[in-house]
Tab-separated table of C-alpha atoms in Angstrom:
chain	number	residue	atom	x	y	z
A	1	ALA	CA	18.813	-1.368	-13.854
A	2	GLN	CA	15.711	0.741	-13.848
A	3	SER	CA	13.261	0.269	-11.148
A	4	VAL	CA	10.150	2.109	-9.931
A	5	THR	CA	8.835	2.278	-6.286
A	6	GLN	CA	5.505	3.704	-5.248
A	7	LEU	CA	5.031	4.444	-1.512
A	8	GLY	CA	1.841	3.867	-0.183
A	9	SER	CA	-0.547	1.006	-1.902
A	10	HIS	CA	-3.591	2.843	-0.835
A	11	VAL	CA	-4.199	6.597	-0.324
A	12	SER	CA	-7.341	7.756	1.065
A	13	VAL	CA	-8.354	11.644	0.775
A	14	SER	CA	-11.477	13.640	1.286
A	15	GLU	CA	-13.255	15.362	-1.508
A	16	GLY	CA	-11.485	18.702	-2.175
A	17	ALA	CA	-8.355	17.566	-0.187
A	18	LEU	CA	-4.640	17.731	-1.763
A	19	VAL	CA	-3.773	14.237	-3.543
A	20	LEU	CA	-0.325	13.442	-3.448
A	21	LEU	CA	0.992	9.865	-4.882
A	22	ARG	CA	4.730	9.058	-4.254
A	23	CYS	CA	7.041	7.778	-6.736
A	24	ASN	CA	10.742	7.153	-6.608
A	25	TYR	CA	12.687	5.889	-9.385
A	26	SER	CA	16.139	4.213	-10.291
A	27	SER	CA	17.818	4.820	-13.611
A	28	SER	CA	21.349	4.784	-14.619
A	29	VAL	CA	20.462	7.235	-17.391
A	30	PRO	CA	18.230	10.235	-17.846
A	31	PRO	CA	14.579	8.670	-17.466
A	32	TYR	CA	11.856	9.434	-19.378
A	33	LEU	CA	8.736	9.274	-16.515
A	34	PHE	CA	5.215	8.550	-16.729
A	35	TRP	CA	1.961	8.587	-14.678
A	36	TYR	CA	-1.090	6.315	-15.659
A	37	VAL	CA	-4.385	5.893	-14.214
A	38	GLN	CA	-6.414	2.627	-14.366
A	39	TYR	CA	-10.139	2.589	-13.544
A	40	PRO	CA	-11.783	-0.788	-12.687
A	41	ASN	CA	-11.882	-2.977	-15.322
A	42	GLN	CA	-10.236	-0.971	-17.765
A	43	GLY	CA	-6.865	-0.522	-19.437
A	44	LEU	CA	-4.161	2.151	-18.773
A	45	GLN	CA	-4.763	5.840	-19.709
A	46	LEU	CA	-1.695	8.403	-19.603
A	47	LEU	CA	-1.887	11.068	-17.444
A	48	LEU	CA	1.472	12.788	-18.132
A	49	LYS	CA	4.926	12.125	-18.813
A	50	TYR	CA	8.349	13.546	-18.457
A	51	THR	CA	11.220	13.356	-20.975
A	52	THR	CA	13.419	16.427	-20.883
A	53	GLY	CA	13.155	20.409	-20.094
A	54	ALA	CA	10.572	21.545	-17.533
A	55	THR	CA	10.622	19.652	-14.494
A	56	LEU	CA	7.105	20.521	-13.654
A	57	VAL	CA	4.628	18.477	-15.955
A	58	LYS	CA	0.905	19.265	-16.330
A	59	GLY	CA	-1.236	16.622	-17.354
A	60	ILE	CA	-4.885	15.660	-17.790
A	61	ASN	CA	-7.798	16.136	-15.247
A	62	GLY	CA	-5.937	18.616	-13.030
A	63	PHE	CA	-2.829	16.611	-12.399
A	64	GLU	CA	0.686	17.484	-12.379
A	65	ALA	CA	4.120	15.949	-11.303
A	66	GLU	CA	7.577	17.270	-10.601
A	67	PHE	CA	10.660	15.483	-11.448
A	68	LYS	CA	13.499	16.105	-8.815
A	69	LYS	CA	16.735	14.586	-10.183
A	70	SER	CA	18.263	14.870	-6.565
A	71	GLU	CA	15.672	12.942	-4.836
A	72	THR	CA	14.973	10.697	-7.872
A	73	SER	CA	11.374	11.439	-7.444
A	74	PHE	CA	8.467	11.926	-9.572
A	75	HIS	CA	5.243	12.797	-7.382
A	76	LEU	CA	2.092	13.286	-8.551
A	77	THR	CA	-0.336	15.974	-7.110
A	78	LYS	CA	-3.833	17.399	-7.493
A	79	PRO	CA	-4.769	20.381	-5.678
A	80	SER	CA	-8.194	19.404	-4.996
A	81	ALA	CA	-9.550	15.640	-5.119
A	82	HIS	CA	-12.826	14.890	-7.166
A	83	MET	CA	-14.762	11.788	-6.301
A	84	SER	CA	-13.971	10.857	-10.125
A	85	ASP	CA	-10.333	10.576	-9.355
A	86	ALA	CA	-10.929	7.382	-7.356
A	87	ALA	CA	-8.660	4.648	-9.178
A	88	GLU	CA	-5.403	2.966	-9.238
A	89	TYR	CA	-2.285	5.253	-10.285
A	90	PHE	CA	0.868	3.393	-11.797
A	91	CYS	CA	4.234	5.298	-12.032
A	92	ALA	CA	6.547	4.030	-14.827
A	93	VAL	CA	9.973	4.656	-16.237
A	94	SER	CA	11.072	4.028	-19.621
A	95	VAL	CA	13.786	1.135	-20.228
A	96	PHE	CA	15.884	1.548	-23.595
A	97	TYR	CA	18.041	-1.397	-25.142
A	98	GLY	CA	19.873	-1.473	-28.238
A	99	GLY	CA	18.748	-0.883	-31.321
A	100	SER	CA	16.084	1.491	-30.149
A	101	GLN	CA	13.559	-0.970	-28.582
A	102	GLY	CA	11.916	0.113	-25.098
A	103	ASN	CA	9.591	-0.849	-22.898
A	104	LEU	CA	8.226	0.224	-19.595
A	105	ILE	CA	8.645	-0.785	-16.104
A	106	PHE	CA	5.839	-0.164	-13.814
A	107	GLY	CA	5.557	0.424	-9.780
A	108	LYS	CA	3.144	-1.739	-8.011
A	109	GLY	CA	0.534	0.978	-8.176
A	110	THR	CA	-1.281	3.253	-5.498
A	111	LYS	CA	-5.330	2.857	-5.122
A	112	LEU	CA	-6.496	6.116	-4.691
A	113	SER	CA	-9.972	6.525	-2.694
A	114	VAL	CA	-11.849	9.800	-2.309
A	115	LYS	CA	-14.348	10.126	0.627
A	116	PRO	CA	-17.344	12.546	0.106
B	1	ASP	CA	-9.901	6.531	-35.364
B	2	ALA	CA	-10.066	3.125	-33.362
B	3	GLY	CA	-8.089	2.707	-30.452
B	4	VAL	CA	-6.249	-0.543	-29.537
B	5	THR	CA	-8.697	-3.314	-29.556
B	6	GLN	CA	-8.212	-6.706	-27.810
B	7	SER	CA	-10.113	-9.628	-27.651
B	8	PRO	CA	-11.599	-11.378	-26.134
B	9	THR	CA	-12.362	-9.115	-22.929
B	10	HIS	CA	-12.807	-11.832	-20.683
B	11	LEU	CA	-12.422	-15.734	-20.660
B	12	ILE	CA	-12.034	-18.734	-18.352
B	13	LYS	CA	-9.756	-21.632	-19.089
B	14	THR	CA	-8.637	-24.790	-16.919
B	15	ARG	CA	-5.219	-25.677	-15.811
B	16	GLY	CA	-3.375	-27.194	-18.615
B	17	GLN	CA	-5.146	-25.492	-21.396
B	18	HIS	CA	-3.973	-23.243	-24.057
B	19	VAL	CA	-5.057	-19.615	-24.803
B	20	THR	CA	-4.694	-17.098	-27.662
B	21	LEU	CA	-5.015	-13.473	-26.987
B	22	ARG	CA	-5.573	-10.795	-29.896
B	23	CYS	CA	-4.660	-7.139	-30.376
B	24	SER	CA	-5.288	-4.963	-33.100
B	25	PRO	CA	-3.048	-1.601	-32.981
B	26	ILE	CA	-4.025	1.830	-33.863
B	27	SER	CA	-3.842	2.512	-37.277
B	28	GLY	CA	-0.228	3.196	-38.777
B	29	HIS	CA	1.283	1.653	-35.712
B	30	LYS	CA	3.654	-0.795	-36.366
B	31	SER	CA	4.695	-2.060	-33.031
B	32	VAL	CA	2.810	-4.027	-30.419
B	33	SER	CA	4.127	-4.655	-26.852
B	34	TRP	CA	2.347	-7.249	-24.448
B	35	TYR	CA	2.067	-6.667	-20.704
B	36	GLN	CA	0.600	-8.994	-17.808
B	37	GLN	CA	-0.879	-7.320	-14.712
B	38	VAL	CA	-1.381	-9.690	-11.978
B	39	LEU	CA	-3.975	-8.731	-9.411
B	40	GLY	CA	-2.287	-5.925	-6.969
B	41	GLN	CA	0.537	-5.701	-9.227
B	42	GLY	CA	1.790	-3.051	-11.692
B	43	PRO	CA	1.960	-4.190	-15.545
B	44	GLN	CA	5.081	-6.315	-16.493
B	45	PHE	CA	6.420	-6.416	-20.101
B	46	ILE	CA	6.361	-9.710	-21.727
B	47	PHE	CA	6.941	-9.176	-25.326
B	48	GLN	CA	7.299	-6.428	-27.957
B	49	TYR	CA	6.896	-6.951	-31.871
B	50	TYR	CA	7.904	-4.509	-34.580
B	51	GLU	CA	7.600	-5.408	-38.562
B	52	LYS	CA	6.594	-9.088	-37.495
B	53	GLU	CA	9.743	-9.662	-35.585
B	54	GLU	CA	10.276	-10.033	-31.838
B	55	ARG	CA	12.250	-7.058	-30.724
B	56	GLY	CA	12.101	-7.654	-26.861
B	57	ARG	CA	11.192	-10.223	-24.344
B	58	GLY	CA	10.461	-10.078	-20.776
B	59	ASN	CA	11.344	-12.658	-17.984
B	60	PHE	CA	8.510	-14.888	-18.915
B	61	PRO	CA	8.707	-18.851	-19.245
B	62	ASP	CA	8.802	-20.596	-22.927
B	63	ARG	CA	5.136	-21.242	-22.397
B	64	PHE	CA	4.322	-17.570	-23.349
B	65	SER	CA	4.776	-16.981	-27.140
B	66	ALA	CA	3.485	-14.493	-29.683
B	67	ARG	CA	3.491	-13.237	-33.120
B	68	GLN	CA	2.687	-10.214	-35.398
B	69	PHE	CA	0.863	-10.308	-38.728
B	70	PRO	CA	1.243	-8.097	-41.884
B	71	ASN	CA	-1.425	-6.158	-40.870
B	72	TYR	CA	0.615	-5.341	-37.511
B	73	SER	CA	-1.964	-7.183	-35.513
B	74	SER	CA	-0.603	-9.576	-32.909
B	75	GLU	CA	-1.391	-12.742	-30.941
B	76	LEU	CA	-0.102	-13.710	-27.546
B	77	ASN	CA	-0.216	-17.667	-26.796
B	78	VAL	CA	-0.152	-18.958	-23.669
B	79	ASN	CA	0.366	-23.051	-23.244
B	80	ALA	CA	-0.180	-25.203	-20.320
B	81	LEU	CA	-2.111	-22.670	-18.340
B	82	LEU	CA	-1.138	-22.422	-14.819
B	83	LEU	CA	-3.163	-20.794	-11.971
B	84	GLY	CA	-0.613	-18.069	-11.534
B	85	ASP	CA	-1.399	-17.067	-15.401
B	86	SER	CA	-4.587	-15.524	-14.142
B	87	ALA	CA	-4.227	-11.538	-14.960
B	88	LEU	CA	-5.073	-8.918	-17.005
B	89	TYR	CA	-3.430	-8.962	-20.327
B	90	LEU	CA	-2.675	-5.644	-21.869
B	91	CYS	CA	-1.617	-4.756	-25.330
B	92	ALA	CA	0.002	-1.399	-26.197
B	93	SER	CA	0.792	0.115	-29.757
B	94	SER	CA	3.249	2.282	-30.797
B	95	LEU	CA	4.691	3.682	-33.825
B	96	ASP	CA	7.936	2.048	-33.420
B	97	PRO	CA	9.515	-0.123	-30.668
B	98	GLY	CA	11.515	2.608	-29.179
B	99	ASP	CA	8.447	5.027	-28.774
B	100	THR	CA	7.378	4.438	-25.224
B	101	LEU	CA	6.131	8.084	-25.224
B	102	GLY	CA	3.760	7.210	-27.990
B	103	TYR	CA	2.248	4.116	-26.259
B	104	THR	CA	-1.367	3.529	-26.455
B	105	PHE	CA	-3.029	0.891	-24.394
B	106	GLY	CA	-6.044	-1.224	-24.989
B	107	SER	CA	-8.536	-2.141	-22.353
B	108	GLY	CA	-7.138	-5.851	-21.783
B	109	THR	CA	-8.170	-9.306	-21.719
B	110	ARG	CA	-9.075	-10.540	-18.121
B	111	LEU	CA	-8.056	-14.303	-17.930
B	112	THR	CA	-9.108	-16.399	-15.406
B	113	VAL	CA	-7.435	-19.933	-15.029
B	114	VAL	CA	-9.257	-22.484	-12.768
């Protein structure tokens, strides 16, 4: 069964510092992987997604993630944190069933705080 | 173009009551999925509907039900509300039920059960 583990429920960085949010997945088949961001009292916004091909995926707002099959990881990074990056971040994996029905399985989320 | 719209944005209900949440998908999207996000947790899949038929169901009790209308909008119903049903309910629309790559989420309905 597919699952997602996000290491660290809360990460705090200084403005301008590297952001690293960790995600490990479990999947019996090649996965589709996603990072979403959620600002307070809002829905989920897609940051980036991995399907096949290039393992380094670039997303919006300067974020990127690298798919490492050998480590079953899909960590999210940003070279320089901005105050506006403060939000909660969710890693997710696609689950597919017979008949093309699919849904997402999410990790528990990592809350990113950015200190001035 | 309008995104995924959910209504109401917030509501408060009493234990034992019933609630109906509504979702309108992006124009052209025929599949609607519902997720429950309890405070401090990631979203959990509840239902998926496509062409008015249930295509998938998560591990939720029978108190939860949903339906999809001819215009592809959807309702999520929860009966006999429990305190534990307090959560943000998110709707996602996509072209078809397998199109997780094309998910667009609404802003959610915040349900508080007292």
